Each structure stands twice: as C-alpha cells, then as structure tokens.
Short mmCIF file of C-alpha atoms in Angstrom, two decimals:
data_model
loop_
_atom_site.label_atom_id
_atom_site.label_comp_id
_atom_site.label_asym_id
_atom_site.label_seq_id
_atom_site.Cartn_x
_atom_site.Cartn_y
_atom_site.Cartn_z
CA MET T 1 20.60 6.41 18.32
CA THR T 2 18.83 7.69 15.23
CA TYR T 3 15.71 9.44 14.05
CA CYS T 4 14.63 9.41 10.40
CA ILE T 5 11.34 10.51 8.82
CA ALA T 6 9.82 9.98 5.37
CA ILE T 7 6.60 11.77 4.39
CA LYS T 8 4.46 11.15 1.32
CA VAL T 9 1.98 13.86 0.29
CA ASP T 10 0.13 14.52 -2.96
CA ARG T 11 2.93 16.69 -4.33
CA GLY T 12 5.83 14.38 -3.51
CA LEU T 13 8.15 13.06 -0.83
CA VAL T 14 10.10 14.58 2.06
CA PHE T 15 12.98 12.86 3.87
CA ALA T 16 14.77 14.05 7.01
CA ALA T 17 17.33 12.49 9.34
CA ASP T 18 19.75 13.35 12.09
CA THR T 19 23.44 12.42 11.85
CA ARG T 20 24.44 11.39 15.38
CA THR T 21 25.91 7.97 16.07
CA SER T 22 27.12 6.79 19.44
CA ALA T 23 29.14 3.89 20.76
CA GLY T 24 28.93 5.20 24.34
CA VAL T 25 28.67 8.45 26.24
CA ASP T 26 32.24 9.39 25.35
CA ASP T 27 32.16 8.29 21.70
CA VAL T 28 29.73 10.48 19.76
CA ARG T 29 30.22 10.89 16.02
CA THR T 30 28.51 12.27 12.94
CA TYR T 31 27.47 9.89 10.18
CA ASN T 32 25.29 10.45 7.14
CA LYS T 33 22.06 8.42 7.46
CA LEU T 34 20.34 9.82 4.37
CA HIS T 35 21.71 8.33 1.15
CA SER T 36 20.52 9.15 -2.36
CA PHE T 37 20.75 7.48 -5.77
CA GLN T 38 19.71 9.69 -8.67
CA PHE T 39 19.24 8.86 -12.34
CA PRO T 40 17.79 12.10 -13.74
CA GLY T 41 14.76 11.58 -15.94
CA GLU T 42 14.57 7.88 -15.04
CA ARG T 43 14.35 7.31 -11.30
CA VAL T 44 15.42 8.58 -7.91
CA PHE T 45 15.82 6.83 -4.55
CA VAL T 46 16.51 7.88 -0.97
CA LEU T 47 17.61 5.31 1.61
CA MET T 48 17.72 6.06 5.35
CA SER T 49 18.96 3.73 8.06
CA ALA T 50 18.74 3.05 11.80
CA GLY T 51 20.66 0.29 13.52
CA ASN T 52 24.03 -1.38 13.15
CA LEU T 53 26.38 0.87 11.18
CA ALA T 54 28.43 -1.99 9.73
CA THR T 55 25.26 -3.62 8.36
CA THR T 56 24.14 -0.34 6.82
CA GLN T 57 27.51 0.16 5.15
CA ALA T 58 27.40 -3.41 3.81
CA VAL T 59 23.97 -2.76 2.26
CA LEU T 60 25.17 0.46 0.63
CA ALA T 61 28.30 -1.26 -0.67
CA ALA T 62 26.20 -4.05 -2.21
CA ILE T 63 23.88 -1.54 -3.91
CA LYS T 64 26.86 0.29 -5.42
CA ARG T 65 28.57 -2.94 -6.44
CA ASP T 66 25.47 -4.15 -8.30
CA LEU T 67 25.17 -0.78 -10.03
CA GLN T 68 28.75 -1.07 -11.30
CA ALA T 69 28.47 -4.70 -12.36
CA GLU T 70 28.42 -5.34 -16.10
CA ASN T 71 26.14 -8.39 -15.94
CA ASP T 72 22.35 -8.30 -16.15
CA GLY T 73 21.76 -8.95 -12.45
CA PRO T 74 19.26 -6.92 -10.45
CA SER T 75 20.10 -3.40 -9.34
CA ILE T 76 18.17 -0.34 -8.31
CA ARG T 77 18.59 0.93 -11.88
CA THR T 78 17.29 -2.18 -13.68
CA LEU T 79 14.37 -3.27 -11.48
CA SER T 80 11.08 -2.17 -12.97
CA SER T 81 9.05 -1.11 -9.91
CA MET T 82 9.45 0.38 -6.46
CA TYR T 83 7.98 -2.82 -5.04
CA GLU T 84 10.81 -4.86 -6.62
CA VAL T 85 13.42 -2.39 -5.38
CA ALA T 86 12.07 -2.71 -1.82
CA GLU T 87 12.31 -6.52 -2.07
CA TYR T 88 15.84 -6.25 -3.44
CA VAL T 89 17.02 -3.94 -0.64
CA GLY T 90 15.36 -6.20 1.95
CA THR T 91 17.28 -9.18 0.55
CA LEU T 92 20.56 -7.24 0.68
CA SER T 93 19.85 -6.27 4.28
CA LYS T 94 19.26 -9.87 5.39
CA ARG T 95 22.43 -10.99 3.61
CA ALA T 96 24.47 -8.17 5.16
CA GLN T 97 23.22 -8.99 8.65
CA LYS T 98 24.41 -12.58 8.28
CA GLN T 99 27.82 -11.41 7.09
CA VAL T 100 28.23 -8.88 9.90
CA ASP T 101 26.94 -11.36 12.49
CA ALA T 102 29.73 -13.76 11.60
CA SER T 103 32.35 -11.11 12.33
CA GLU T 104 30.78 -9.34 15.33
CA GLY T 105 29.56 -12.33 17.32
CA SER T 106 26.94 -11.38 19.91
CA ALA T 107 26.66 -7.72 18.87
CA THR T 108 23.30 -6.52 17.55
CA VAL T 109 23.57 -6.47 13.77
CA GLU T 110 20.02 -5.54 12.81
CA THR T 111 19.25 -2.50 10.71
CA THR T 112 15.92 -0.94 9.79
CA LEU T 113 15.66 1.00 6.54
CA ILE T 114 13.35 3.51 4.89
CA LEU T 115 13.38 3.43 1.09
CA GLY T 116 11.58 6.06 -0.92
CA GLY T 117 11.58 7.50 -4.39
CA GLN T 118 9.98 7.25 -7.79
CA ILE T 119 10.48 5.33 -11.04
CA ALA T 120 9.23 6.96 -14.24
CA GLY T 121 5.68 5.81 -14.97
CA GLU T 122 4.91 5.01 -11.30
CA GLU T 123 3.75 7.19 -8.45
CA PRO T 124 6.22 8.07 -5.68
CA GLN T 125 6.37 5.52 -2.88
CA VAL T 126 7.92 4.98 0.56
CA TYR T 127 8.68 1.66 2.27
CA LEU T 128 9.84 0.78 5.77
CA ILE T 129 12.04 -2.31 5.50
CA TYR T 130 12.36 -4.38 8.67
CA PRO T 131 15.47 -6.39 9.64
CA LEU T 132 13.76 -9.60 8.43
CA GLY T 133 13.51 -8.11 4.94
CA ASN T 134 9.74 -7.65 4.97
CA TYR T 135 8.29 -4.18 4.60
CA ILE T 136 5.28 -1.89 4.88
CA THR T 137 4.32 1.26 3.03
CA VAL T 138 2.48 4.47 3.84
CA SER T 139 -1.30 4.82 3.61
CA PRO T 140 -3.73 7.76 3.26
CA GLU T 141 -4.40 7.47 7.00
CA SER T 142 -0.69 7.32 7.89
CA PRO T 143 1.26 9.23 5.21
CA PHE T 144 4.60 9.10 7.02
CA LEU T 145 7.09 6.52 8.28
CA GLN T 146 9.67 6.81 11.07
CA ILE T 147 12.62 4.77 12.28
CA GLY T 148 14.80 5.12 15.35
CA GLU T 149 13.85 7.31 18.32
CA HIS T 150 10.47 8.32 16.92
CA LYS T 151 8.15 8.75 19.91
CA TYR T 152 9.02 12.36 20.77
CA GLY T 153 8.57 13.63 17.21
CA LYS T 154 5.41 11.70 16.30
CA PRO T 155 2.73 13.96 17.88
CA ILE T 156 3.45 16.92 15.58
CA LEU T 157 3.36 14.64 12.52
CA ASP T 158 0.03 13.16 13.65
CA ARG T 159 -1.48 16.62 14.00
CA ILE T 160 -0.15 18.24 10.83
CA ILE T 161 0.61 15.75 8.06
CA ARG T 162 -2.22 14.95 5.63
CA GLN T 163 -2.11 13.87 1.98
CA GLN T 164 -2.96 17.43 0.89
CA THR T 165 -0.19 19.01 3.00
CA THR T 166 2.22 21.00 0.82
CA LEU T 167 5.78 19.77 0.36
CA GLU T 168 7.11 22.87 2.07
CA ASP T 169 4.86 22.42 5.11
CA ALA T 170 5.77 18.72 5.23
CA ALA T 171 9.47 19.68 5.23
CA ARG T 172 8.97 22.22 8.01
CA CYS T 173 7.00 19.67 10.02
CA ALA T 174 9.77 17.09 9.60
CA LEU T 175 12.35 19.54 10.94
CA VAL T 176 10.16 20.49 13.90
CA SER T 177 9.67 16.78 14.61
CA LEU T 178 13.44 16.28 14.65
CA ASP T 179 13.98 19.35 16.81
CA SER T 180 11.36 18.15 19.33
CA THR T 181 13.14 14.80 19.50
CA MET T 182 16.55 16.40 20.07
CA ARG T 183 15.18 18.44 22.98
CA SER T 184 14.11 15.23 24.73
CA ASN T 185 16.80 12.74 23.67
CA LEU T 186 20.50 13.48 23.52
CA SER T 187 21.16 10.43 21.35
CA VAL T 188 19.59 12.29 18.39
CA GLY T 189 21.58 15.28 17.23
CA PRO T 190 22.60 17.70 14.47
CA PRO T 191 23.48 18.30 11.73
CA LEU T 192 20.13 17.43 10.13
CA ASP T 193 19.73 16.30 6.53
CA LEU T 194 16.64 17.22 4.48
CA ALA T 195 15.73 16.07 0.95
CA VAL T 196 12.65 16.94 -1.13
CA VAL T 197 11.49 14.88 -4.14
CA PRO T 198 8.52 16.43 -5.97
CA THR T 199 6.18 14.09 -7.84
CA ASP T 200 7.45 13.36 -11.38
CA ALA T 201 10.60 15.45 -10.93
CA LEU T 202 12.60 12.19 -10.75
CA ASP T 203 15.24 14.12 -8.88
CA ILE T 204 16.00 15.64 -5.48
CA THR T 205 15.16 19.27 -6.15
CA HIS T 206 16.09 20.57 -2.69
CA ARG T 207 18.68 19.17 -0.32
CA MET T 208 19.90 20.87 2.85
CA ARG T 209 22.19 20.15 5.76
CA LEU T 210 21.21 22.19 8.79
CA ASP T 211 23.35 22.66 11.89
CA THR T 212 22.54 24.56 15.05
CA ASP T 213 24.08 27.74 13.62
CA THR T 214 22.43 27.50 10.19
CA PRO T 215 20.36 30.72 9.92
CA TYR T 216 17.17 29.05 8.65
CA TYR T 217 17.24 26.31 11.27
CA ALA T 218 17.98 28.79 14.07
CA GLU T 219 15.04 30.93 12.94
CA LEU T 220 12.74 27.89 12.65
CA LYS T 221 13.60 26.72 16.18
CA GLU T 222 13.15 30.17 17.70
CA SER T 223 9.86 30.80 15.87
CA TRP T 224 8.43 27.40 16.84
CA ALA T 225 9.32 27.84 20.52
CA ARG T 226 7.99 31.41 20.65
CA ASN T 227 4.70 30.60 18.94
CA LEU T 228 4.20 27.43 20.99
CA GLU T 229 4.53 29.44 24.20
CA SER T 230 2.16 32.07 22.81
CA ILE T 231 -0.51 29.49 21.93
CA PHE T 232 -0.12 27.83 25.33
CA SER T 233 -0.78 31.14 27.07
CA LYS T 234 -4.11 31.38 25.20
CA LEU T 235 -5.49 28.03 26.37
CA PRO T 236 -8.86 28.16 28.23
CA ARG T 237 -8.60 29.26 31.86
CA PHE T 238 -9.82 27.22 34.83
CA ASP T 239 -12.93 28.42 36.64
CA TRP T 240 -10.92 29.69 39.59
CA GLU T 241 -8.59 31.70 37.36
CA ALA T 242 -11.50 33.52 35.69
CA GLY T 243 -13.18 34.33 38.98
CA ARG T 244 -16.32 32.35 38.12
CA ALA T 245 -18.34 30.48 40.68
CA PRO T 246 -17.47 26.76 40.59
CA GLY T 247 -19.44 24.91 37.95
CA THR T 248 -21.07 27.98 36.37
CA GLY T 249 -18.93 27.73 33.27
CA HIS T 250 -20.17 24.21 32.57
CA PRO T 251 -23.99 24.03 32.15
CA ASP T 252 -23.99 20.23 32.00
CA ASP T 253 -22.06 19.75 35.23
CA GLY T 254 -25.20 19.54 37.37
CA ALA T 255 -25.60 20.08 41.09
CA GLU T 256 -23.40 17.12 41.98
CA ALA T 257 -20.40 18.51 40.11
CA GLY T 258 -20.98 21.95 41.58
CA GLY T 259 -21.26 20.46 45.06
CA ALA T 260 -18.02 18.57 44.60
CA SER T 261 -16.25 21.74 43.59
CA ALA T 262 -17.73 23.58 46.54
CA SER T 263 -16.58 20.91 48.98
CA VAL T 264 -13.06 21.14 47.59
CA LEU T 265 -13.11 24.88 48.19
CA ARG T 266 -14.36 24.40 51.78
CA LEU T 267 -11.53 21.96 52.50
CA ARG T 268 -9.03 24.65 51.74
#
C-alpha cells in the first residue's frame, strides 16, 4: 500500500511519502514514490503515485521520453501552466493504464497521482489526478491532498494545517501524519521521503529521506508520543474522579440528569 501527502500553504508546498510496496505478506520492497523534475529558475514539479507500479513507471518513462524528444510536442517543460501539465499527466496516465492492461490481463492497473509545483509567473499549485485522468486541486478550506492509505493520518492534518501554517510546521505535520499511519497499518512503511518547495524558489530547497534510525525522525517520533501522552493526562476528569457529587459540575444538567446519575450509583 501507499501513503502520500501534498500540502499547500501561503509560503509554499510540502510533499511527503512512504516507500513501501508489497506484492504479498512475504514480498515487501522499497520503492521511491516521490519523483521530482527541476528546471532551476523556470519551473519545478513533484509527482507522487499510489497504485499499480507498472503503470506509474510507464507514466514516468513517458514524461522523460517527451522531455528528451527534439520535436515541439508537449512536455512538462514546454507547457505554459500547471493546469496544462495536470491535463498532460492525466492523459499519460490513461494511456499507460491501457498499455499495462493489455499485458497484465485482469490485474488492477489503476494509478492515482499527486502533481505539485510551480511555473514562473504562476502561484504554486497541487493537483490530485484520478485514474480516469480528471483531477481536483486544493482549496483554502482543504489545503492538502492525500492518496493511498490516508484515513489514519488525516485527523492531524485536519486539526493543524491552515493556509497560514509555516512550511516547517507543515513538514512536521506531514511526518507525524505518516508516522501515525505506520503505527496503524503495516502496509505503509519507512524510509520516508520529504520535499519542500517554497513559493517562487522554483526549486526543491529541502529534501530528506528519513528512516527509523535517522536522528531527527527518531526524535520527532519520541517527542510526539511523549507530548501526546502528557496532553492526554491533562484532559478534564469525570465527576467521580474529582470526588464531586454527581451532576454538580454541570449547572445545566438539571434534576433529571442528577437523578439519573444517582440511580446509576445506587445500582452499584
């Protein structure tokens, strides 16, 4: 399985992905799911994938082939907007799925992609490209996109990520989201890839690969777990823990609520 995250905040973009691929419980491998294409001073793109590995590799091969071609056909370097690049990648994905489907028969050949980056003169943008080639983008209300096994890591993103979140906090949040997912799902695993693209830098200014023994990642995991436990221990106590009479801590409970509590105590 896979888990990839792209976050767009006022100061730029953050991308993070795991590297685990699996063809069964006894065939677990590491594969890079975060791919970058950089043209310093002109444009920068990050492409992340979840789904059929053969389809993903076919899409990447087509992108590289078009970049090397000498004709004037479309490529991620010649298209004039992020919108056009998203359409182009969606078209390549549909074509690759047809090609892989012919060779793999009944196997699932779909792939879902996240494309993000910036072209000089435009603002940074992120797109989620579905297997059918259509796509959506982020919004002020939902400034992040996820693909793969996303449900375990979504709550922390919902609580923390806003447009005004700093790039560094967005990067930390992405790593915590991945770590939370790995604790609940063995199909998502390290090493983790992280890339940061500040607005108008037109380059990946920070890129990291973090494994379980990477000092920063080990410290982040330990700090998050310790502080989470500390905050949990400070949550409001129940009436019976604080030694209060049932219902006295809640002025709006009324006699009925207090009576219900009292009857529960009598049943003990």
